[in-house]
Amino acid sequence: MIETYLNEHKERFLAELCDWLRIPSISADSNYKAEVLKAAEFLAQKLKDAGADSVEICPTAGHPIVYGEKIISPDLPTVLVYGHYDVQPADPINLWTTPAFEPDVRDGKIYARGACDDKGQVYMHVKAFEAMMKQGSMPCNVKFMIEGEEEVGSGNLEPYVKNNIAKLSADVILISDTGLIANDIPSIGVGLRGLSYMEVEVTGPNRDLHSGIYGGGVANPINILCEMISKLKDSNEHITIPHFYDKVVELSADEREEMANVPFSLDDYKAELDLSDIHGEKGYTTLERTSVRPTLDVNGIWGGYTGEGSKTIIPSKAYAKISMRLVPNQDSKEISDLFADYFKKLAPPSVKVKVSYHHGGEPYLASTDSVPYQAAKLAFKKTFGKKPIPTRGGGSIPIVAMFKQVLGLDSILMGFGLDSDAIHSPDEHYGLFNFYKGIETLPYFYQYYAELAKVAVTEK
Ligand code: BES
Ligand code: MN
Ligand code: MN
């Protein structure tokens, strides 16, 4: 019984996760390169200890990919587990109740950067694997591919996958890097949004100017940038970039109805975020706005004087980072080009504009009519006692669409986080309930998947 093994070892599982969380594997900051490698080494060792073979730390042009596998028999199906061991920076660090890299367990939750996204969720897989190995109940083959650059766009994963197609051959990809609707409402992810991440620079005069001598006579690039940004959406929060919505797939009436039946409380939503009202695209519900509709958001904006006191200037430059979340069938490259063209057209002749592209990824949508979905459904039913609901996540895991394209494989998103886990924010946390429930549920996925996949093959 998986439950028995889990109960006997749960304290150690948690202590090990805390050890891993203490390593600040921040992929975005080059000062942490050695720490990122340490986190990779830690994971590689734990995979070996759990019983994985061929464990490697595969170097890339950036941070390494950790690989490991257990081939029980070439006749059995193979599950490829993907996840990431890199984390977001901890900033703003003064808003953490306890330090981001000193994991603290309080109120049944573990507080640390990466606790939920994604070390805590990856570690459930390592411990579920350990449990199955130690009990001699591993029902199929498994391959682990855990990367260190998800939070910076997975730029080196695509060449790795393309160069290792045979090594990565599998029947399905299993990922825990998303969330449940609630701890008593299990769900299975069937979709993710894509992303186009842009940066813009607006230049007015060639240097900062005295705002009394020149003010009124020249373009202020910050004012102009704000005007340009305000033109990117109309009063209905509809994005104005020409052809932006051309390829967007609208939900059918049935799909909208199904979504409206997903348990969701607007009051709780507002209360949790301390909002007096919500805001978004006219004609769509909050759940639709945050999952099946595309968005455009300014992530950061800067320029001019922001130091202490006041300084009277017309700045020379203004900048913004602007991202768009994409839905099927929008294409990240096309949308980035549409944005760049339109943004440049919005500029008056009094300023110069530069638009550059950071990273992106394509949206993903899987069917619920598949063997892995059925297996995940049975697994959730077994451990939560309830039938899970299919959900489309608003976040992005850009490589999921790439896996489909390059490996021809669907991904099943069995995430155990909650939206309220504050991923990417101060006080990120992960419920012990969720951590342990994940370790308990994943082996059932393997078991049901091995059974159903075998039947599917015999029926062919
Ligand atoms: N795990 C998240 C993505 C996620 C979270 C999807 C919750 C659905 C629900 C992932 O680590 C992440 O943060 N992705 C980035 C994209 C990346 C290119 C930086 C994102 O969505 O902003
Ligand atoms: Mn993640
Ligand atoms: Mn993340």
Coordinates of C-alpha atoms and ligand atoms in Angstrom, one line a residue:
M1 CA 0.0 0.0 0.0
I2 CA 1.3 3.4 -1.0
E3 CA -0.4 4.9 2.0
T4 CA 1.5 2.8 4.4
Y5 CA 4.9 3.7 2.9
L6 CA 3.9 7.4 2.8
N7 CA 2.9 7.3 6.5
E8 CA 6.1 5.7 7.6
H9 CA 8.3 8.1 5.7
K10 CA 6.4 11.4 5.6
E11 CA 8.6 13.3 8.0
R12 CA 11.7 12.4 6.1
F13 CA 10.0 13.4 2.7
L14 CA 9.3 16.8 4.2
A15 CA 12.8 17.2 5.7
E16 CA 14.4 16.3 2.3
L17 CA 12.2 18.8 0.5
C18 CA 13.2 21.5 3.0
D19 CA 16.8 20.7 2.3
W20 CA 16.2 21.2 -1.4
L21 CA 14.3 24.4 -0.9
R22 CA 17.3 25.8 1.1
I23 CA 19.3 25.9 -2.2
P24 CA 18.4 29.2 -3.9
S25 CA 18.2 27.9 -7.5
I26 CA 17.2 31.3 -9.1
S27 CA 17.7 30.8 -12.8
A28 CA 17.2 34.4 -13.8
D29 CA 20.2 35.7 -11.7
S30 CA 23.6 34.7 -12.9
N31 CA 25.0 35.2 -9.4
Y32 CA 23.2 32.0 -8.4
K33 CA 24.6 29.8 -11.2
A34 CA 26.5 27.6 -8.7
E35 CA 23.4 27.3 -6.5
V36 CA 21.3 26.2 -9.5
L37 CA 23.9 23.5 -10.2
K38 CA 23.8 22.4 -6.6
A39 CA 20.0 22.0 -6.8
A40 CA 20.5 19.9 -9.9
E41 CA 23.0 17.7 -8.1
F42 CA 20.7 17.3 -5.1
L43 CA 17.9 16.1 -7.3
A44 CA 20.1 13.8 -9.3
Q45 CA 21.3 12.1 -6.0
K46 CA 17.7 11.7 -4.8
L47 CA 16.6 10.2 -8.1
K48 CA 19.5 7.7 -7.7
D49 CA 18.6 6.9 -4.1
A50 CA 15.0 6.3 -5.1
G51 CA 16.1 3.7 -7.7
A52 CA 16.5 5.6 -11.0
D53 CA 19.1 4.4 -13.5
S54 CA 21.2 6.4 -16.0
V55 CA 20.9 9.5 -13.9
E56 CA 22.8 12.4 -15.5
I57 CA 23.2 16.1 -15.1
C58 CA 23.0 17.2 -18.8
P59 CA 24.8 20.4 -19.4
T60 CA 23.2 23.0 -21.7
A61 CA 24.2 26.5 -22.8
G62 CA 22.4 27.6 -19.7
H63 CA 21.4 25.6 -16.6
P64 CA 21.6 21.8 -16.7
I65 CA 18.8 19.3 -17.2
V66 CA 18.5 16.4 -14.8
Y67 CA 17.7 13.1 -16.4
G68 CA 17.0 9.7 -14.9
E69 CA 15.0 6.6 -15.9
K70 CA 13.7 3.3 -14.8
I71 CA 12.9 0.9 -17.6
I72 CA 11.0 -2.1 -16.1
S73 CA 10.4 -3.7 -19.5
P74 CA 10.4 -2.4 -23.1
D75 CA 7.0 -3.9 -23.5
L76 CA 5.4 -1.6 -20.9
P77 CA 4.3 2.0 -21.6
T78 CA 6.6 4.8 -20.6
V79 CA 5.7 7.9 -18.6
L80 CA 8.0 11.0 -19.1
V81 CA 7.9 13.2 -16.1
Y82 CA 8.7 16.9 -16.7
G83 CA 9.2 19.6 -14.1
H84 CA 11.6 22.3 -13.1
Y85 CA 13.9 22.8 -10.2
D86 CA 14.7 26.5 -10.9
V87 CA 12.7 29.1 -9.0
Q88 CA 11.8 32.8 -9.4
P89 CA 13.8 35.4 -7.6
A90 CA 12.6 36.1 -4.1
D91 CA 12.1 39.8 -4.5
P92 CA 10.7 41.9 -2.8
I93 CA 12.5 40.1 0.0
N94 CA 11.4 42.4 2.8
L95 CA 7.8 41.3 2.2
W96 CA 8.5 37.7 3.3
T97 CA 7.3 36.7 6.8
T98 CA 10.2 34.3 7.0
P99 CA 13.2 34.2 4.6
A100 CA 12.5 32.7 1.2
F101 CA 15.3 30.2 1.4
E102 CA 14.8 29.2 5.0
P103 CA 11.7 26.9 4.7
D104 CA 9.3 27.3 7.5
V105 CA 6.4 25.0 8.2
R106 CA 3.4 26.8 9.8
D107 CA -0.4 26.3 9.7
G108 CA 0.1 23.1 7.8
K109 CA 1.9 24.8 4.9
I110 CA 5.5 25.0 3.9
Y111 CA 6.7 28.5 3.2
A112 CA 9.7 29.0 0.8
R113 CA 10.4 30.1 -2.7
G114 CA 9.8 27.1 -4.9
A115 CA 7.7 25.3 -2.3
C116 CA 4.9 24.9 -4.9
D117 CA 6.5 26.2 -8.1
D118 CA 7.9 23.7 -8.7
K119 CA 10.3 21.9 -6.4
G120 CA 7.6 20.8 -4.0
Q121 CA 5.6 19.4 -6.9
V122 CA 8.6 17.7 -8.5
Y123 CA 9.6 16.2 -5.2
M124 CA 6.2 14.5 -5.0
H125 CA 7.2 12.6 -8.1
V126 CA 10.5 11.6 -6.7
K127 CA 8.9 10.3 -3.6
A128 CA 6.1 8.6 -5.4
F129 CA 8.7 6.9 -7.5
E130 CA 10.7 5.9 -4.4
A131 CA 7.6 4.4 -2.8
M132 CA 6.7 2.4 -5.9
M133 CA 10.3 1.2 -6.3
K134 CA 10.7 0.2 -2.6
Q135 CA 7.4 -1.7 -2.7
G136 CA 8.2 -3.4 -6.0
S137 CA 5.1 -2.0 -7.6
M138 CA 6.4 0.2 -10.4
P139 CA 3.8 -0.8 -13.1
C140 CA 5.5 0.8 -16.1
N141 CA 8.6 2.6 -17.3
V142 CA 9.4 6.2 -16.2
K143 CA 11.8 8.8 -17.5
F144 CA 12.5 12.0 -15.6
M145 CA 13.5 15.2 -17.4
I146 CA 13.6 18.1 -14.9
E147 CA 15.0 21.4 -16.2
G148 CA 16.6 24.4 -14.6
E149 CA 15.4 27.2 -16.9
E150 CA 11.6 27.1 -17.0
E151 CA 11.3 30.4 -15.2
V152 CA 13.4 32.1 -17.9
G153 CA 11.6 30.7 -20.9
S154 CA 13.2 27.1 -21.3
G155 CA 15.4 28.4 -24.1
N156 CA 17.8 25.5 -24.0
L157 CA 15.3 22.7 -23.6
E158 CA 14.1 22.7 -27.2
P159 CA 17.5 21.9 -28.7
Y160 CA 18.0 19.3 -25.9
V161 CA 14.7 17.6 -26.8
K162 CA 15.4 17.8 -30.5
N163 CA 18.8 16.2 -30.0
N164 CA 17.5 13.4 -27.8
I165 CA 14.3 12.2 -29.4
A166 CA 15.1 8.5 -29.1
K167 CA 16.2 8.8 -25.5
L168 CA 13.0 10.7 -24.5
S169 CA 10.7 8.3 -26.4
A170 CA 7.6 7.8 -24.2
D171 CA 3.9 7.4 -24.4
V172 CA 2.8 10.4 -22.3
I173 CA 4.2 13.3 -20.5
L174 CA 3.2 13.8 -16.8
I175 CA 3.6 17.3 -15.3
S176 CA 2.8 18.7 -11.8
D177 CA 3.3 22.4 -12.2
T178 CA -0.2 23.7 -12.1
G179 CA -3.0 23.7 -9.6
L180 CA -6.2 22.2 -8.3
I181 CA -9.5 24.2 -8.2
A182 CA -9.6 23.6 -4.4
N183 CA -8.4 20.9 -2.0
D184 CA -11.9 19.4 -2.1
I185 CA -12.4 19.9 -5.8
P186 CA -9.8 18.0 -7.7
S187 CA -9.1 19.0 -11.3
I188 CA -6.9 17.9 -14.2
G189 CA -5.3 20.5 -16.5
V190 CA -6.0 20.2 -20.1
G191 CA -4.9 23.6 -21.4
L192 CA -2.3 26.3 -20.9
R193 CA -2.0 29.8 -22.3
G194 CA 0.8 30.8 -24.6
L195 CA 3.0 33.9 -24.2
S196 CA 4.6 36.7 -26.1
Y197 CA 6.8 38.9 -23.9
M198 CA 7.9 42.2 -25.3
E199 CA 10.0 45.2 -24.2
V200 CA 9.6 48.7 -25.5
E201 CA 11.8 51.8 -25.4
V202 CA 10.5 55.3 -26.2
T203 CA 13.1 58.0 -26.7
G204 CA 12.3 61.7 -26.7
P205 CA 15.2 64.2 -26.5
N206 CA 18.7 62.9 -26.6
R207 CA 19.3 63.7 -22.9
D208 CA 17.3 64.5 -19.8
L209 CA 16.3 68.2 -20.0
H210 CA 15.4 70.9 -17.5
S211 CA 11.6 70.7 -17.4
G212 CA 11.2 74.4 -17.1
I213 CA 13.4 75.4 -20.0
Y214 CA 12.2 72.7 -22.3
G215 CA 8.9 71.6 -20.8
G216 CA 5.9 72.1 -23.1
G217 CA 8.1 72.2 -26.2
V218 CA 9.2 68.6 -26.6
A219 CA 7.7 65.2 -26.3
N220 CA 8.0 63.6 -22.8
P221 CA 8.6 59.9 -23.6
I222 CA 7.0 58.8 -20.3
N223 CA 3.8 60.7 -21.1
I224 CA 3.9 59.4 -24.7
L225 CA 4.5 55.8 -23.6
C226 CA 1.5 56.0 -21.2
E227 CA -0.7 57.3 -24.1
M228 CA 0.6 54.5 -26.4
I229 CA -0.1 51.8 -23.8
S230 CA -3.6 53.2 -23.1
K231 CA -4.4 52.7 -26.8
L232 CA -3.6 49.0 -26.7
K233 CA -7.1 48.3 -25.2
D234 CA -10.5 49.9 -25.7
S235 CA -13.0 50.8 -23.0
N236 CA -14.3 47.2 -23.1
E237 CA -10.8 45.9 -22.3
H238 CA -10.6 44.5 -25.8
I239 CA -7.1 44.5 -27.3
T240 CA -6.9 46.9 -30.2
I241 CA -4.0 45.4 -32.1
P242 CA -5.3 44.7 -35.6
H243 CA -5.8 41.0 -36.3
F244 CA -5.0 40.1 -32.7
Y245 CA -8.1 38.0 -32.3
D246 CA -8.2 36.6 -35.9
K247 CA -7.2 33.1 -34.8
V248 CA -8.7 33.0 -31.3
V249 CA -10.9 29.9 -30.9
E250 CA -14.2 30.9 -29.2
L251 CA -15.8 28.5 -26.7
S252 CA -19.0 26.8 -27.8
A253 CA -22.1 27.5 -25.9
D254 CA -21.8 24.1 -24.2
E255 CA -18.2 24.7 -23.2
R256 CA -19.2 28.0 -21.7
E257 CA -21.9 26.4 -19.8
E258 CA -19.6 23.8 -18.5
M259 CA -17.2 26.4 -17.4
A260 CA -19.9 28.4 -15.6
N261 CA -20.7 25.3 -13.6
V262 CA -17.1 25.1 -12.2
P263 CA -17.3 26.1 -8.5
F264 CA -16.0 29.6 -8.2
S265 CA -16.9 32.4 -5.8
L266 CA -16.4 36.0 -7.0
D267 CA -16.7 37.2 -3.4
D268 CA -13.9 34.9 -2.2
Y269 CA -11.8 36.0 -5.2
K270 CA -12.2 39.7 -4.4
A271 CA -11.7 39.1 -0.7
E272 CA -8.5 37.2 -1.1
L273 CA -7.0 40.0 -3.3
D274 CA -8.5 42.8 -1.3
L275 CA -10.4 44.1 -4.4
S276 CA -13.6 46.1 -4.3
D277 CA -14.3 45.1 -7.8
I278 CA -13.1 42.9 -10.6
H279 CA -11.9 44.2 -14.0
G280 CA -11.7 42.6 -17.4
E281 CA -12.9 42.0 -20.9
K282 CA -16.5 42.8 -21.4
G283 CA -18.8 39.8 -22.1
Y284 CA -16.7 37.2 -20.3
T285 CA -16.6 35.7 -16.9
T286 CA -13.6 35.9 -14.6
L287 CA -12.9 32.2 -15.2
E288 CA -13.0 32.8 -18.9
R289 CA -10.9 35.9 -18.7
T290 CA -8.2 34.1 -16.8
S291 CA -8.0 31.0 -18.9
V292 CA -9.5 30.9 -22.4
R293 CA -9.2 34.6 -23.4
P294 CA -6.0 36.3 -24.4
T295 CA -4.6 39.2 -22.4
L296 CA -2.2 42.1 -22.6
D297 CA -0.5 43.4 -19.5
V298 CA 2.3 45.8 -18.6
N299 CA 4.6 44.0 -16.2
G300 CA 6.9 46.9 -15.5
I301 CA 7.3 50.5 -16.5
W302 CA 10.2 52.8 -15.8
G303 CA 12.1 56.0 -16.7
G304 CA 13.0 59.4 -15.5
Y305 CA 13.7 60.3 -11.9
T306 CA 12.4 57.9 -9.2
G307 CA 14.9 58.6 -6.4
E308 CA 14.3 60.5 -3.2
G309 CA 12.7 63.9 -3.3
S310 CA 12.0 65.6 -6.6
K311 CA 14.0 66.4 -9.7
T312 CA 12.5 68.6 -12.4
I313 CA 13.3 66.9 -15.7
I314 CA 11.9 65.9 -19.0
P315 CA 13.4 62.4 -19.3
S316 CA 15.1 61.2 -22.4
K317 CA 13.7 57.7 -22.3
A318 CA 10.9 55.5 -21.1
Y319 CA 10.6 51.8 -21.0
A320 CA 8.0 49.1 -20.4
K321 CA 7.8 45.3 -20.4
I322 CA 4.6 44.1 -21.9
S323 CA 3.3 40.5 -22.1
M324 CA 0.4 38.9 -23.8
R325 CA -1.1 35.6 -22.8
L326 CA -2.3 33.7 -25.8
V327 CA -5.0 31.1 -26.5
P328 CA -5.5 28.5 -29.2
N329 CA -4.9 29.1 -32.1
Q330 CA -2.8 32.2 -31.7
D331 CA 0.8 32.0 -32.7
S332 CA 3.4 33.6 -30.5
K333 CA 5.7 34.8 -33.3
E334 CA 2.7 36.2 -35.3
I335 CA 1.3 38.0 -32.3
S336 CA 4.7 39.5 -31.4
D337 CA 5.1 40.9 -34.9
L338 CA 1.5 42.3 -34.9
F339 CA 2.3 44.0 -31.6
A340 CA 5.6 45.4 -32.8
D341 CA 4.0 46.8 -36.0
Y342 CA 1.1 48.4 -34.2
F343 CA 3.1 49.8 -31.3
K344 CA 5.4 51.5 -33.7
K345 CA 2.5 53.0 -35.6
L346 CA 1.1 54.4 -32.3
A347 CA 4.1 56.6 -31.8
P348 CA 4.0 60.2 -32.8
P349 CA 6.9 61.5 -35.0
S350 CA 8.3 63.4 -31.9
V351 CA 9.6 60.1 -30.4
K352 CA 11.6 57.1 -31.5
V353 CA 10.4 53.6 -30.6
K354 CA 12.3 50.3 -30.2
V355 CA 10.4 47.1 -29.7
S356 CA 12.2 43.9 -28.7
Y357 CA 11.1 40.4 -28.0
H358 CA 12.1 38.5 -24.8
H359 CA 10.6 35.0 -25.0
G360 CA 7.3 33.3 -25.8
G361 CA 5.6 30.0 -26.2
E362 CA 2.5 28.5 -27.8
P363 CA -0.8 27.7 -26.1
Y364 CA -1.8 24.1 -25.4
L365 CA -5.0 22.3 -25.4
A366 CA -5.5 18.5 -24.9
S367 CA -8.5 16.3 -25.2
T368 CA -10.2 14.7 -22.2
D369 CA -10.9 11.7 -24.4
S370 CA -7.6 10.0 -23.9
V371 CA -6.1 7.1 -22.0
P372 CA -3.9 9.3 -19.8
Y373 CA -6.8 11.6 -18.9
Q374 CA -8.9 8.6 -17.9
A375 CA -6.0 7.3 -15.8
A376 CA -5.6 10.7 -14.1
K377 CA -9.4 10.8 -13.5
L378 CA -9.4 7.4 -11.8
A379 CA -6.4 8.3 -9.7
F380 CA -8.0 11.5 -8.4
K381 CA -11.2 9.7 -7.8
K382 CA -9.4 7.1 -5.8
T383 CA -7.6 9.5 -3.5
F384 CA -10.0 12.5 -3.3
G385 CA -13.2 10.4 -3.5
K386 CA -14.5 12.8 -6.2
K387 CA -14.5 13.0 -10.0
P388 CA -12.0 15.7 -11.1
I389 CA -13.0 18.6 -13.4
P390 CA -11.0 19.4 -16.5
T391 CA -9.6 22.9 -16.4
R392 CA -7.6 25.2 -18.6
G393 CA -4.9 27.1 -16.8
G394 CA -4.2 30.7 -17.3
G395 CA -0.4 30.3 -16.9
S396 CA 2.1 29.1 -19.4
I397 CA 4.5 26.2 -19.6
P398 CA 5.9 27.0 -23.0
I399 CA 7.6 23.7 -23.6
V400 CA 4.3 21.7 -23.4
A401 CA 3.3 22.7 -26.9
M402 CA 6.9 22.1 -28.1
F403 CA 6.7 18.5 -26.6
K404 CA 3.6 17.9 -28.7
Q405 CA 5.3 19.3 -31.8
V406 CA 8.7 17.6 -31.5
L407 CA 7.9 14.4 -29.6
G408 CA 4.3 14.0 -30.7
L409 CA 3.3 13.5 -27.1
D410 CA 0.4 14.9 -25.1
S411 CA 1.0 16.2 -21.6
I412 CA -1.3 15.4 -18.6
L413 CA -1.3 18.2 -16.1
M414 CA -1.7 16.8 -12.6
G415 CA -1.0 19.9 -10.6
F416 CA -1.6 19.9 -6.8
G417 CA -1.0 23.6 -6.1
L418 CA -3.7 26.2 -5.3
D419 CA -4.0 29.7 -6.9
S420 CA -3.6 31.1 -3.4
D421 CA -0.2 29.5 -2.9
A422 CA 1.4 32.8 -3.9
I423 CA 3.7 31.4 -6.5
H424 CA 6.1 34.1 -7.9
S425 CA 5.1 36.3 -4.8
P426 CA 6.4 36.8 -1.3
D427 CA 5.4 34.1 1.1
E428 CA 5.0 31.4 -1.6
H429 CA 3.8 28.2 0.2
Y430 CA 2.6 24.7 -0.4
G431 CA 0.1 22.8 1.7
L432 CA 1.4 19.7 3.4
F433 CA -2.0 18.2 2.4
N434 CA -1.2 18.9 -1.2
F435 CA 2.4 17.6 -1.0
Y436 CA 1.3 14.3 0.6
K437 CA -1.8 14.0 -1.5
G438 CA 0.3 14.3 -4.6
I439 CA 2.7 11.5 -3.4
E440 CA -0.4 9.4 -2.7
T441 CA -2.2 10.1 -6.0
L442 CA 0.7 9.8 -8.5
P443 CA 1.3 6.0 -8.0
Y444 CA -2.4 5.4 -8.8
F445 CA -1.9 7.3 -12.1
Y446 CA 0.9 5.0 -13.0
Q447 CA -1.1 1.9 -12.0
Y448 CA -4.3 2.9 -14.0
Y449 CA -2.3 4.2 -16.9
A450 CA -0.4 0.9 -17.2
E451 CA -3.6 -1.0 -17.1
L452 CA -5.6 1.2 -19.5
A453 CA -2.7 1.6 -21.9
K454 CA -2.3 -2.2 -22.1
V455 CA -6.0 -2.6 -22.9
A456 CA -5.7 0.2 -25.5
V457 CA -2.8 -1.6 -27.2
T458 CA -4.6 -5.0 -27.2
E459 CA -7.7 -3.4 -28.8
K460 CA -5.7 -1.9 -31.6
Ligands
BES1 N1 4.1 26.7 -13.0 C1 4.0 28.0 -13.7 C2 2.9 28.0 -14.7 C3 1.5 27.8 -14.3 C4 1.1 28.1 -12.9 C5 0.6 27.4 -15.1 C6 -0.2 27.9 -12.5 C7 -0.7 27.2 -14.7 C8 -1.1 27.5 -13.4 C9 5.4 28.2 -14.4 O1 6.5 28.0 -13.6 C10 5.5 29.7 -14.8 O2 5.5 30.5 -14.0 N2 5.5 30.0 -16.1 C11 5.6 31.3 -16.6 C12 6.1 31.3 -18.0 C13 7.6 31.4 -18.2 C14 7.9 31.5 -19.7 C15 8.3 32.4 -17.4 C16 4.4 32.1 -16.6 O3 3.3 31.5 -16.7 O4 4.5 33.3 -16.4
MN2 MN 6.3 26.2 -12.6
MN3 MN 6.7 29.8 -12.3

